[in-house]
Coordinates of C-alpha atoms and ligand atoms in Angstrom, one line a residue:
X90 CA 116.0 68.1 -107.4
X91 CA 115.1 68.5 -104.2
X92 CA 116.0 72.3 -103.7
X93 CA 113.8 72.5 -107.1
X94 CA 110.8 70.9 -105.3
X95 CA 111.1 72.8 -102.0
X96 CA 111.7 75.9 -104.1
X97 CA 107.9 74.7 -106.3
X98 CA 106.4 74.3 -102.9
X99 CA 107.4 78.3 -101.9
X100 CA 106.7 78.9 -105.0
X101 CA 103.2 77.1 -104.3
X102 CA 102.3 78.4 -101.5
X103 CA 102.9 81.7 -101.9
X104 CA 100.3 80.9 -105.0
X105 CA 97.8 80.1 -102.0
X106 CA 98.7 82.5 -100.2
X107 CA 97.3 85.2 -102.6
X108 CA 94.5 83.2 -104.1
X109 CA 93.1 82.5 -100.9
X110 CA 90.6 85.8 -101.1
X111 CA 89.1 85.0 -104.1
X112 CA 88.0 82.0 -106.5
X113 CA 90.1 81.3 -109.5
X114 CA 89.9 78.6 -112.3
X115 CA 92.1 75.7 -111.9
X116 CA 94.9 73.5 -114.0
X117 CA 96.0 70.2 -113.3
X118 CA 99.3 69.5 -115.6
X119 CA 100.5 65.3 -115.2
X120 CA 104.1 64.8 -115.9
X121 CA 105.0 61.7 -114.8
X122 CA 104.3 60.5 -111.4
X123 CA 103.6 64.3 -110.1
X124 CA 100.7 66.4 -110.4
X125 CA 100.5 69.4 -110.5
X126 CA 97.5 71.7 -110.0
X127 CA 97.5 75.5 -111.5
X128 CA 95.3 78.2 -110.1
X129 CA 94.5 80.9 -113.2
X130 CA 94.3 84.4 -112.0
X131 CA 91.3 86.4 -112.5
X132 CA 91.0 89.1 -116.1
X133 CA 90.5 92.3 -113.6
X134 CA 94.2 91.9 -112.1
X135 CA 96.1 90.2 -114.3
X136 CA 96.9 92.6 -117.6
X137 CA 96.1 90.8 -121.3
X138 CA 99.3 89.2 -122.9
X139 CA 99.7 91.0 -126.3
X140 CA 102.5 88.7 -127.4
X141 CA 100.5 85.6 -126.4
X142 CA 100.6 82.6 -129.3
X143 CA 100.0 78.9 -129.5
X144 CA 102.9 77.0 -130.7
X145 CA 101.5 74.4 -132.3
X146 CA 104.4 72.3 -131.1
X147 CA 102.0 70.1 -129.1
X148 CA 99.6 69.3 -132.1
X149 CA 102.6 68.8 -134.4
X150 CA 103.7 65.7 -132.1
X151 CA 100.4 63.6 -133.1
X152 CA 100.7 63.1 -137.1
X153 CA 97.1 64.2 -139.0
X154 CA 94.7 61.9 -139.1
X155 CA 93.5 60.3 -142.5
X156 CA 90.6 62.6 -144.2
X157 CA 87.0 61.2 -144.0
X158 CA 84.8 60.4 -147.5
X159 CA 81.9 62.3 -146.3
X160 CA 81.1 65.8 -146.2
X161 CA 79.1 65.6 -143.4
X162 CA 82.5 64.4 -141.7
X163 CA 84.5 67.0 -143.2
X164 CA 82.4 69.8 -141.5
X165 CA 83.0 67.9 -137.9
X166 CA 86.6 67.3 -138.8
X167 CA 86.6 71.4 -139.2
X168 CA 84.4 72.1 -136.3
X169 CA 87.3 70.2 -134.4
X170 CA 90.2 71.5 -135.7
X171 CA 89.3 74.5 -135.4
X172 CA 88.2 73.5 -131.3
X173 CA 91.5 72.1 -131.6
X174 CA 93.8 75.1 -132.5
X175 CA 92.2 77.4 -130.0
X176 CA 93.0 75.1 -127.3
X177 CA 96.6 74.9 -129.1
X178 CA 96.5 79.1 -128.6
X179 CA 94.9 78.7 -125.4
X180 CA 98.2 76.4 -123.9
X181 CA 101.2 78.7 -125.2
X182 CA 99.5 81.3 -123.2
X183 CA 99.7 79.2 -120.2
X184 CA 103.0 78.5 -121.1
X185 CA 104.0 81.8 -121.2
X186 CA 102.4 83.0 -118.4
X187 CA 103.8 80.6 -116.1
X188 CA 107.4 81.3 -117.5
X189 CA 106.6 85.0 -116.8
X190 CA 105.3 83.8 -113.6
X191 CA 108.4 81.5 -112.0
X192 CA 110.5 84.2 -112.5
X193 CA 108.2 87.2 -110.6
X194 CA 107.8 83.8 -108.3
X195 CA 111.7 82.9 -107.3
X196 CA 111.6 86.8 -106.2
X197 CA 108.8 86.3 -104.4
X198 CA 109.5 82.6 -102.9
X199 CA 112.7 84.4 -101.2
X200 CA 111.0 87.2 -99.7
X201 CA 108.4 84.2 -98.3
X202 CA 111.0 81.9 -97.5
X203 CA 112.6 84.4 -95.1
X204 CA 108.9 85.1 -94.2
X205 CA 108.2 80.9 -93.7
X206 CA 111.5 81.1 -91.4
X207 CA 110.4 84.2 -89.4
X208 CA 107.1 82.0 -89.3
X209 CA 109.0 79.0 -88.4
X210 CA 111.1 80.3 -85.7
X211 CA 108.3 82.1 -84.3
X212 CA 106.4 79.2 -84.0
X213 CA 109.3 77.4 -82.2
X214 CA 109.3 80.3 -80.0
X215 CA 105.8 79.9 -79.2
X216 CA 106.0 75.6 -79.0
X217 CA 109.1 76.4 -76.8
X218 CA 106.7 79.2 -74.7
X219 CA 104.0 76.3 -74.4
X220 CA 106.7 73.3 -73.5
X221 CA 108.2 75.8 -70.9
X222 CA 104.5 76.6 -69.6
X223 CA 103.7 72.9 -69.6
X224 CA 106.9 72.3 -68.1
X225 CA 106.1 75.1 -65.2
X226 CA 103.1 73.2 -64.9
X227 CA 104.3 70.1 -63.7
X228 CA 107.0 71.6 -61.5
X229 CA 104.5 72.8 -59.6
X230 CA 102.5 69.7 -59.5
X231 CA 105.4 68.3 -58.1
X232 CA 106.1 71.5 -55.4
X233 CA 102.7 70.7 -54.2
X234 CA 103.1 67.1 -53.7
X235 CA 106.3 67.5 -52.1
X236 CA 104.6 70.0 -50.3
X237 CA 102.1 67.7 -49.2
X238 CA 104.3 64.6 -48.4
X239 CA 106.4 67.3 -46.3
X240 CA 103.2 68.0 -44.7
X241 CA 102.3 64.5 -44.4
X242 CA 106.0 64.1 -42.5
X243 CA 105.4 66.6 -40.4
X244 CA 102.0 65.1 -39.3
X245 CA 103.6 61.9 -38.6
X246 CA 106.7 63.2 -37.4
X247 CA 104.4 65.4 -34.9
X248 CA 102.8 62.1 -34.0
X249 CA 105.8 60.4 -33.2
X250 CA 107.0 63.1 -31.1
X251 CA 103.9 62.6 -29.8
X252 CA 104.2 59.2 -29.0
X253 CA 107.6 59.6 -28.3
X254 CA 106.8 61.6 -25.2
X255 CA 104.4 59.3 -24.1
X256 CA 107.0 56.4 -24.3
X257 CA 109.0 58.3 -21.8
X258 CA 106.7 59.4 -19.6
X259 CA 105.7 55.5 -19.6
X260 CA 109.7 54.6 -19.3
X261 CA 109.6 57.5 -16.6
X262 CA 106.6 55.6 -14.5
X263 CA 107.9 52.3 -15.3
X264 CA 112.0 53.6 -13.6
X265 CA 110.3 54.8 -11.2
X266 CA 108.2 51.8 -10.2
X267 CA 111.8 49.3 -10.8
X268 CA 113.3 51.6 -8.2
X269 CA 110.4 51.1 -6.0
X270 CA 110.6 47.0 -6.7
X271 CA 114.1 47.1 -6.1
X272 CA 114.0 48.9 -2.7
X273 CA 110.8 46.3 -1.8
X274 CA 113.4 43.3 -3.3
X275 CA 116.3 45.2 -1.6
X276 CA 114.4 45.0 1.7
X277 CA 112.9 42.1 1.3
X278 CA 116.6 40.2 0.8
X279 CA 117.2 41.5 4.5
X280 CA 114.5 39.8 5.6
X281 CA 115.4 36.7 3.1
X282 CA 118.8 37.0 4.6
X283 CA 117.3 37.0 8.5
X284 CA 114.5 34.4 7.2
X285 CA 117.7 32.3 6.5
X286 CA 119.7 33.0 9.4
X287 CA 117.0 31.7 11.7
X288 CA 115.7 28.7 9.8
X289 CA 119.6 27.5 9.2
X290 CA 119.5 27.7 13.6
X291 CA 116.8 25.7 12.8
X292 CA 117.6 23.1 10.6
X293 CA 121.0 22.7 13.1
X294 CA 118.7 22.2 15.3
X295 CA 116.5 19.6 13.7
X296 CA 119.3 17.6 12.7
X297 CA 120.6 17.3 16.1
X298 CA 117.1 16.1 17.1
X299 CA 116.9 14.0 14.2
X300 CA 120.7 12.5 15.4
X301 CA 118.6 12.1 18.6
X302 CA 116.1 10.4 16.9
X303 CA 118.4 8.3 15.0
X304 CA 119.9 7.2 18.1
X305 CA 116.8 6.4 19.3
X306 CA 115.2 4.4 16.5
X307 CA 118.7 2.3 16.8
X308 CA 118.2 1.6 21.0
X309 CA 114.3 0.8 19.6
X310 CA 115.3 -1.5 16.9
X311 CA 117.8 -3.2 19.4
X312 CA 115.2 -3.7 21.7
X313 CA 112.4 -4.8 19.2
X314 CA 115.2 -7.5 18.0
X315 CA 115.6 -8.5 21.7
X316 CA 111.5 -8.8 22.0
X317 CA 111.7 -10.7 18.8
X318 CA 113.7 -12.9 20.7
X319 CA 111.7 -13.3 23.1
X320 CA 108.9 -13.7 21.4
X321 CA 110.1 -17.0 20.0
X322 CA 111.0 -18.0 23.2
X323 CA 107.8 -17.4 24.6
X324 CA 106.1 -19.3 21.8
X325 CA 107.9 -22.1 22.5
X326 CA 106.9 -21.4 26.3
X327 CA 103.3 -20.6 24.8
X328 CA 103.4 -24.3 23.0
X329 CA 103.9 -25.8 26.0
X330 CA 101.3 -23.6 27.9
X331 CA 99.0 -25.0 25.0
X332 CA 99.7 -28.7 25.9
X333 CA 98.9 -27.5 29.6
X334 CA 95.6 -26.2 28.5
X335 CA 94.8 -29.2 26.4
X336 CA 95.4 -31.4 30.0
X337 CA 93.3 -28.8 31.7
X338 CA 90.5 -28.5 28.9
X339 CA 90.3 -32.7 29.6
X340 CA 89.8 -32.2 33.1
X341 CA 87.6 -29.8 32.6
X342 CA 85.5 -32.0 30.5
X343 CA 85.7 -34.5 32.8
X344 CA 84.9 -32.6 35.4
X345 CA 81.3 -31.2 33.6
X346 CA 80.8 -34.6 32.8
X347 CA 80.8 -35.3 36.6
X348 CA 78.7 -32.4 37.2
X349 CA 76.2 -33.6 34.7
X350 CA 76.0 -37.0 36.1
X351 CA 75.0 -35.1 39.1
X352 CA 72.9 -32.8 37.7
X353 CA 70.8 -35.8 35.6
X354 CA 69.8 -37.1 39.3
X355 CA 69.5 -33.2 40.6
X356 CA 66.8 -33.6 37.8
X357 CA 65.6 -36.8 38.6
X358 CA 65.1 -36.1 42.0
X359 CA 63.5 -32.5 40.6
X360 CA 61.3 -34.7 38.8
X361 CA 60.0 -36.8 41.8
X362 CA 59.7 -33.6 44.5
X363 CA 58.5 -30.5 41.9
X364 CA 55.4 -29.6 40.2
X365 CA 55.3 -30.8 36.5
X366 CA 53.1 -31.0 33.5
X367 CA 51.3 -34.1 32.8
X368 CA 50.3 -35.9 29.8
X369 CA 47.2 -37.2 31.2
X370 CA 45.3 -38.8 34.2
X371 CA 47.8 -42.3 34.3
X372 CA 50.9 -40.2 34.2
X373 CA 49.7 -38.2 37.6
X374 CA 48.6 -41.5 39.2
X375 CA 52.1 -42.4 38.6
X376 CA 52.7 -39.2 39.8
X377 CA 51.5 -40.4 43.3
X378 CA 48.4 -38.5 43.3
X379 CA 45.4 -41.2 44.0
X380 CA 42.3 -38.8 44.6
X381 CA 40.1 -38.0 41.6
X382 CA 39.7 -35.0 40.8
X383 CA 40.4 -32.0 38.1
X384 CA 43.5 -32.0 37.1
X385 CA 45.3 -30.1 33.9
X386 CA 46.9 -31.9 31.3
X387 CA 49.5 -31.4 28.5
X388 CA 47.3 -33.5 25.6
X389 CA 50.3 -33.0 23.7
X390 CA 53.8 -31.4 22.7
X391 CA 52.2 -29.2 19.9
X392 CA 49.2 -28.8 22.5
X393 CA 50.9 -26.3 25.3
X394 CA 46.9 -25.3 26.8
X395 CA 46.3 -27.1 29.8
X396 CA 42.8 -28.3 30.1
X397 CA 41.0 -29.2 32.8
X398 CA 40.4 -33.2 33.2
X399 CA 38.7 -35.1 35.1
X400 CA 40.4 -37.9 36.4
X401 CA 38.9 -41.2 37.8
X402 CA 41.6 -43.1 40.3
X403 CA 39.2 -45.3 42.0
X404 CA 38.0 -47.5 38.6
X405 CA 39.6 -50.8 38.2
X406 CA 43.0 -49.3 39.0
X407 CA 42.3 -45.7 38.2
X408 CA 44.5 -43.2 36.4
X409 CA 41.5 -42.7 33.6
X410 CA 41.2 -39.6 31.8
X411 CA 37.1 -38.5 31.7
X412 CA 36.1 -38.1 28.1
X413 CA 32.7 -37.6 28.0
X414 CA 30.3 -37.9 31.6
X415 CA 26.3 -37.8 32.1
X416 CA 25.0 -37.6 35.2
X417 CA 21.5 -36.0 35.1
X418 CA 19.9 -33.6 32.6
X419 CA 21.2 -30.2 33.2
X420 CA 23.7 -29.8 30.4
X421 CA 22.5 -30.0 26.8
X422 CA 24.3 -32.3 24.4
X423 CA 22.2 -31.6 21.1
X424 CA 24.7 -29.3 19.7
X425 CA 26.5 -28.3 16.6
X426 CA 30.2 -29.5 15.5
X427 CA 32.1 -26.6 17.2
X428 CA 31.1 -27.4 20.4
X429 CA 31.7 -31.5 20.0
X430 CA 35.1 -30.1 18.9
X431 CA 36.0 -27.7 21.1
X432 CA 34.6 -29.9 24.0
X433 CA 31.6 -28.2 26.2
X434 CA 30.1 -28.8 29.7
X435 CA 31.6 -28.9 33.4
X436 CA 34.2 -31.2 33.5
X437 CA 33.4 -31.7 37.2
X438 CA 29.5 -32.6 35.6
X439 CA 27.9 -34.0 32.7
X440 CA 30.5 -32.8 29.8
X441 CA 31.8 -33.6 26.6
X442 CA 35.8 -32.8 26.7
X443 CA 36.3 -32.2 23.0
X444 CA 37.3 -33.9 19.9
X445 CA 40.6 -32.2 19.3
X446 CA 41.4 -33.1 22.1
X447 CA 40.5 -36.3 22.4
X448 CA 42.6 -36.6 18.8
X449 CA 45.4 -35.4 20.3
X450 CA 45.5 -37.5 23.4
X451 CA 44.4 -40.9 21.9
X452 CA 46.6 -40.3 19.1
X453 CA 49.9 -39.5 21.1
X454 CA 50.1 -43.5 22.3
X455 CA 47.9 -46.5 22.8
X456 CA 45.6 -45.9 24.3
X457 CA 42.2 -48.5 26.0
X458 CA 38.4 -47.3 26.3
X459 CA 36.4 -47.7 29.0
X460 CA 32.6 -47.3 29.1
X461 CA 31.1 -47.1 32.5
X462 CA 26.9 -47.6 32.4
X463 CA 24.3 -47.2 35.3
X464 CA 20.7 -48.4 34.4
X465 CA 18.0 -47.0 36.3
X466 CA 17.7 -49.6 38.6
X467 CA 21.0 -48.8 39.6
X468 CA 22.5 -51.8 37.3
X469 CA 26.3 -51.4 36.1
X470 CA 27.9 -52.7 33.2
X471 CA 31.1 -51.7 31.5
X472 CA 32.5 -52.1 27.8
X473 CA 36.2 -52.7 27.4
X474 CA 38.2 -51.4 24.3
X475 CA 42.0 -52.3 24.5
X476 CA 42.8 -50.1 21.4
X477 CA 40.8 -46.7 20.9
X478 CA 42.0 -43.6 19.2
X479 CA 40.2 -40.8 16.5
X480 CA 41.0 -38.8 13.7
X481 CA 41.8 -35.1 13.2
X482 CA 39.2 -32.8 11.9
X483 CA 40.5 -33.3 8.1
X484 CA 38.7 -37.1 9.0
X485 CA 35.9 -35.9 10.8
X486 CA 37.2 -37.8 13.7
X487 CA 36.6 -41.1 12.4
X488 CA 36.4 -43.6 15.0
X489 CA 38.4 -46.6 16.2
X490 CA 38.2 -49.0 18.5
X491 CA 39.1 -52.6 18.9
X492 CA 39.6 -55.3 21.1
X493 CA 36.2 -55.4 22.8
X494 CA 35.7 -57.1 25.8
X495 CA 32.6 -56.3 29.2
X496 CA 29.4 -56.7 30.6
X497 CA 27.1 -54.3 28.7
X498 CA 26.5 -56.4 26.0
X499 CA 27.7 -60.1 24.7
X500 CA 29.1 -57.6 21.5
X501 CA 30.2 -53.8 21.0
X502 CA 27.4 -51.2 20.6
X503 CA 29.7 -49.0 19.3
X504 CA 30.4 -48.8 15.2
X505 CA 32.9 -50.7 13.1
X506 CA 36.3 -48.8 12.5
X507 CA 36.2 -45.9 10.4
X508 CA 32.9 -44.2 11.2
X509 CA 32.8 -40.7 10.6
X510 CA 31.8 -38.2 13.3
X511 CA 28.6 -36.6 12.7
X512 CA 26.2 -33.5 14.2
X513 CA 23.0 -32.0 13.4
X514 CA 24.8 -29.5 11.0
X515 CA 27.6 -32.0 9.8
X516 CA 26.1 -35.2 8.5
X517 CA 28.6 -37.5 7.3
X518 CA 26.6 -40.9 8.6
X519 CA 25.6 -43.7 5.8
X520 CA 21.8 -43.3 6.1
X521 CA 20.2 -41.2 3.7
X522 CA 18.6 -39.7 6.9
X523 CA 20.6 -37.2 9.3
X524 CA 21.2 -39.3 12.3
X525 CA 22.2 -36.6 14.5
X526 CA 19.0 -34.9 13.9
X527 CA 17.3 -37.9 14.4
X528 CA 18.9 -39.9 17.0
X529 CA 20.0 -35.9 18.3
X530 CA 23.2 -35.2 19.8
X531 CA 26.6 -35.5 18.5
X532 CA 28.4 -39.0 17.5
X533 CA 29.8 -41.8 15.7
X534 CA 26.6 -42.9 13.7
X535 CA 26.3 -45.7 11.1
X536 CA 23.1 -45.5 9.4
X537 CA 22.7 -44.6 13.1
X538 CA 23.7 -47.9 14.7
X539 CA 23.6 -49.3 17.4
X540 CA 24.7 -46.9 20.2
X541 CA 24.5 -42.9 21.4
X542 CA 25.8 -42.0 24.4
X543 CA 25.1 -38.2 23.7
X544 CA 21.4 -38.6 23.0
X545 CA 18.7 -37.0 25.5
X546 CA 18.7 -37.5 28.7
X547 CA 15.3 -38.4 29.5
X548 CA 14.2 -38.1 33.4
X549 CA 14.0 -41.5 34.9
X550 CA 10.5 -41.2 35.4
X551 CA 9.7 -41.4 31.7
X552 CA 8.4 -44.9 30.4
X553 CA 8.2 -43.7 27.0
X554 CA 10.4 -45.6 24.0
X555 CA 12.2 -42.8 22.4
X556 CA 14.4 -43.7 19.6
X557 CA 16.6 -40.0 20.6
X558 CA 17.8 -40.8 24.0
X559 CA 21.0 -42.3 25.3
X560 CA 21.8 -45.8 23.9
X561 CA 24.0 -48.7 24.2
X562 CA 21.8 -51.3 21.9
X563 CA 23.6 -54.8 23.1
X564 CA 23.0 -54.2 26.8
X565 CA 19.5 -52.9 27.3
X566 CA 18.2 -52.5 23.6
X567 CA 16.5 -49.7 21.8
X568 CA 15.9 -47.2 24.9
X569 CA 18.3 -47.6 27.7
X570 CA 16.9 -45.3 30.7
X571 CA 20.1 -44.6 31.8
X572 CA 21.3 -42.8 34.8
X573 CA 24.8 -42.1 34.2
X574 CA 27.6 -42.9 31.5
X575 CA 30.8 -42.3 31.9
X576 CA 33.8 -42.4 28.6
X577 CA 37.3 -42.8 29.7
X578 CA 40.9 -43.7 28.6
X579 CA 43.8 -45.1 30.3
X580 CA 47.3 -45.6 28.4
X581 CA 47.1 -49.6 27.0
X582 CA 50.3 -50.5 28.7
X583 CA 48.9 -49.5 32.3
Ligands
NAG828 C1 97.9 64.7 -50.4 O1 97.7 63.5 -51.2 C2 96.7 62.7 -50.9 C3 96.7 61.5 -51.9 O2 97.8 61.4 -52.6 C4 95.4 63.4 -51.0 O3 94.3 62.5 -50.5 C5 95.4 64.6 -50.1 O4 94.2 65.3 -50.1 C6 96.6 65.5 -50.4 N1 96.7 66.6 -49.4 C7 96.8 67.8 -49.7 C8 96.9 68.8 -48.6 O5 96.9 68.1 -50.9
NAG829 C1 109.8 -19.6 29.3 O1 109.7 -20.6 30.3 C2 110.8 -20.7 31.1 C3 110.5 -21.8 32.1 O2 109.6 -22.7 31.6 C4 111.1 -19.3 31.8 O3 112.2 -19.4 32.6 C5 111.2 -18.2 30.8 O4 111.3 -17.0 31.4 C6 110.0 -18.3 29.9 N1 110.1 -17.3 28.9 C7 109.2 -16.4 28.7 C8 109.5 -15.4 27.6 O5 108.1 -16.3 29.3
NAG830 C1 23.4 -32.0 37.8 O1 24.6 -32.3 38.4 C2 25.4 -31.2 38.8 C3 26.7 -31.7 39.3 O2 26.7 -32.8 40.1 C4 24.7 -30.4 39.9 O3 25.4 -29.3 40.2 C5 23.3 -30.0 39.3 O4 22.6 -29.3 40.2 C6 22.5 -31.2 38.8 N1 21.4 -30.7 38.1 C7 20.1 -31.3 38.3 C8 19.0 -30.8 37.5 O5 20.0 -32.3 39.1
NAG831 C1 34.0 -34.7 6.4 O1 32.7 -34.3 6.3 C2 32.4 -33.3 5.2 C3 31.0 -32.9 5.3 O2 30.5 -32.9 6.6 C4 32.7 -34.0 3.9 O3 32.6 -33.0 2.9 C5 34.1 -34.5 3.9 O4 34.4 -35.1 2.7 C6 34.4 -35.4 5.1 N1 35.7 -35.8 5.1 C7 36.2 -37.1 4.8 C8 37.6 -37.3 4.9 O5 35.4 -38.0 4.4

C-alpha cells in the first residue's frame, strides 16, 4: 500500500513536473477517503484515441428511472440521456487513457525516482555544505573569542608582571630599610646594654643609700619614741609649771590691784594739782579759784566746746555762772532767735550767753537762779529761785523756775512754769500781739507779763514811761530805769 502510494506520488509529480509549462484541464476522482486530482493533457500533444469507448458499466449500476406521462418530459428525459451517455463516452476515455498512462508512468517514475535521489542526495550535499559553513562559522567565533580572552590574559598577565615588579622593588626598599632598622636596633641594644650596665651601678648604689636611709629612719624613729617620752614627761612638768603660773597670775593680780590703789590717789592727787575741765563756775570755786573772772566751761558731756563764762565769786558765796549781764547800752539785745540761742555779746560786758547753753547747763543738775538788780539811784535788790532750768529748742526753751524768795518784789516778776521762749521773728507768747516786738528783745513772755530783762536799755537820763525797756514789774513797776541786771546760776546743793 504504501510502496503503491509513494510510487502514485512519483508518478504525481512527475505529472507536475511536465504540466508546469502550460495550463491543462483538471480531474478530481473521490474514492473513499483520498482524492485524487487529474491534470488532462492538451489536444496538440497528446495523439486522438481511435479505440476510445464508453462502457456504459457506470450507468448500468443505477437501474432506469420510471418513464414520465408527459411529452414535454420525454423530450428532457432525451435531452439527458443523451447528456448522459456522452459523459458515459467521455469517462472510458479517461479510463483508458490513464491505464495507457500508469504504465508510460512506472517507466517514467523510475527514471525520476533515481532523478528525486540524485536530487535528494544533492540536496544533503548542499545542507551538509551549509551545516559545515555554519559550523566554520562558529569555530571561528569561538577562535576570536579565545583569541580575545588570551588577549585579555595577556593584558592582565602584563599587568601583574607589572605589579609584580613593583612589589619587589617595594619588598627591595622595604629589606633594605629592615637592615637599616636592625643595625639602628643592633646599635642601639649596645647602648641599651651600657644604659643598663650603668643604671644597675646605680640602683646598687641607691639601695645602699636607701639601707642608709633605712638605718637612719630607725635611729630617727628611736629617737622620736625617746622625745615622745619626754614629751609626756614634760607635760606633766608643763602641768605643774601651769599651777606655778596660776600662783603667779594671782600675784600678779594682786599686785595691779596694788598698783591701782596707787594709781586712784596718783589720780586724785592729779586731780587736785593739774589743769582740768569744769562743769561750771561752782565746780572751779571748788576748784580753789576765788577771783571772778572768764573762765571755760564743759556745759556738758555731749557739749565738748568750752565757752567762755563769766563767773561771779564775790555774790553771797560766789561760784555763779553769768547768764545774761546789762551794764550800760552798748550791746543791742533786740534780736532774732539764733542769736538768743547761740548766745551773743562780751561775756566780760553786757551779754546774753545762749539758750543751748543755758539748756544744757540747767538741765545737767539742780540748779538755783539768781537775779541781781541796780535801780538808778543805785538801789539793789535780788530775786531768789531755788529750782530753775529750760527746755531744748524742740520746747522753745520753755521756762521754769520755782521756789521764789528776795527783795525785788514781795512776788516773782518772772512767768509761771512752762512759758515758751519768744523773739521778734519767733512768737510763741499767749497775746494775740507779738510781745517781743512789742515789749522788744528776746524772752519768756506771757501775754507779755510781768518782767523783761532784755528790753532797751534806756540812758538813765530818760524820764520817759516806755512800756519796751528793761522790767522787773513787782519791784519798781511798769518802767524800771535800771542800771545794771545781772542772771546767774549756782548748783542748788551749794
Ligand atoms: C572582547 O570581548 C569584550 C566583551 O566580551 C568586548 O567588549 C571587546 O571589544 C572584545 N575585544 C576584542 C579585541 O574583540
Ligand atoms: C621635769 O621636772 C623635773 C624636776 O621637776 C626635771 O628633773 C626634769 O628634767 C623635767 N623634765 C623635763 C622634760 O623638763
Ligand atoms: C559799756 O561797758 C563796756 C564794758 O564795761 C565798756 O567797754 C564800754 O565802753 C561801755 N560802753 C558805754 C557806751 O558806756
Ligand atoms: C515752738 O514754736 C513754734 C513757732 O515759733 C511752734 O510752731 C511750735 O509748736 C512751738 N513748740 C512747742 C513745743 O510748742
Amino acid at each position: 500500500m504504501g510502496r503503491q502510494l509513494a510510487l502514485t506520488l512519483a508518478y504525481l509529480a512527475h505529472l507536475l513536473a511536465t504540466a508546469t509549462s502550460s495550463e491543462r484541464q483538471q480531474h478530481r476522482v473521490q474514492q473513499g477517503r483520498c482524492s485524487y486530482t487529474f491534470i488532462l493533457p492538451r489536444c496538440e500533444h497528446c495523439h486522438p484515441l481511435k479505440d476510445f469507448q464508453v462502457t456504459n458499466t457506470l450507468q448500468r449500476d443505477s437501474p432506469p428511472e420510471a418513464e414520465p406521462d408527459t411529452s414535454q418530459f420525454k423530450a428532457g428525459m432525451a435531452q439527458k440521456e443523451e447528456a448522459f451517455l456522452a459523459g458515459e463516452e467521455w469517462l472510458q476515455k479517461l479510463e483508458n487513457f490513464i491505464q495507457e498512462n500508469v504504465r508510460s508512468g512506472m517507466e517514467e517514475m523510475k527514471s525520476t525516482a533515481v532523478h528525486t535521489q540524485t536530487a535528494a542526495m544533492l540536496e544533503m550535499g548542499t545542507n551538509l555544505l551549509s551545516q559545515s559553513a555554519e559550523q566554520t562559522r562558529k569555530l571561528t567565533d569561538v577562535e576570536t573569542q579565545v583569541l580575545n580572552q588570551t588577549s585579555r590574559l595577556e593584558i592582565q598577565l602584563l599587568e601583574y608582571s607589572l605589579f609584580t615588579n613593583r612589589l619587589e622593588k617595594h619588598i627591595l626598599l622595604q629589606t633594605q630599610e629592615i637592615s637599616r632598622l636592625s643595625d639602628k636596633n643592633s646599635l642601639l641594644e649596645q647602648r641599651l646594654l651600657a644604659l643598663e650596665a650603668r643604671y644597675g651601678k646605680e640602683l646598687q648604689g641607691l639601695q645602699s643609700e636607701k639601707q642608709q636611709l633605712q638605718e637612719l629612719v630607725e635611729r630617727q624613729s628611736r629617737l622620736v619614741s625617746q622625745l615622745q617620752g619626754e614629751l609626756v614627761s614634760s607635760t606633766l612638768n608643763s602641768t605643774s609649771l601651769q599651777r606655778q603660773q596660776a600662783a603667779l597670775t594671782d600675784t600678779v593680780q594682786q599686785l595691779l590691784a596694788m598698783t591701782n590703789r596707787c594709781n586712784g590717789e596718783a589720780e586724785a592727787f592729779a586731780r587736785m594739782h593739774e589743769p582740768r575741765t569744769f562743769r561750771d563756775c561752782a565746780e572751779i570755786l571748788r576748784s580753789g579759784v576765788t577771783e571772778s573772772g572768764l573762765y571755760g566751761i564743759q556745759a556738758s558731756i555731749n557739749c565738748p566746746s568750752f565757752p567762755q563764762v563769766f563767773c561771779d565769786m564775790k555774790t553771797r558765796g560766789g561760784g555763779w555762772t553769768v547768764l545774761q549781764h546789762r551794764r550800760n547800752g552798748s550791746v543791742n539785745f533786740h534780736r532774732g532767735w539764733r542769736d538768743y540761742k547761740m548766745g551773743f555779746g562780751e561775756p566780760t560786758g553786757g551779754h546774753w550767753l545762749g539758750n543751748d547753753i543755758i539748756h544744757k547747763l540747767t538741765s545737767s543738775q539742780e540748779y538755783s537762779l539768781h537775779v541781781q538788780l541796780k535801780d538808778r539811784e543805785g538801789n539793789e535788790a535780788f530775786s531768789h529761785y531755788d529750782h530753775f532750768y529750760i527746755d531744748g529748742e524742740d520746747n522753745n526753751y520753755s521756762l521754769h523756775a520755782e521756789g521764789f524768795s528776795g527783795t525785788a518784789g514781795r512776788t516773782s516778776s518772772l512767768t509761771h512754769s512752762g512759758t515758751q521762749f519768744s523773739t521778734k521773728d519767733r512768737d510763741n507768747d499767749r497775746c494775740t500781739c507779738k510781745c517781743a516786738q512789742l515789749a522788744s528783745g528776746g524772752w519768756w513772755f506771757e501775754a507779755c507779763g510781768p518782767s523783761n530783762l532784755n528790753g532797751i536799755y534806756y540812758p538813765s537820763s530818760s524820764s520817759v514811761v516806755r512800756y519796751n525797756g528793761i522790767k522787773w514789774y513787782y519791784w519798781k513797776g511798769p518802767n524800771l530805769m535800771a542800771t545794771m541786771t545781772t542772771m546767774m546760776v549756782r548748783p542748788a546743793n551749794f
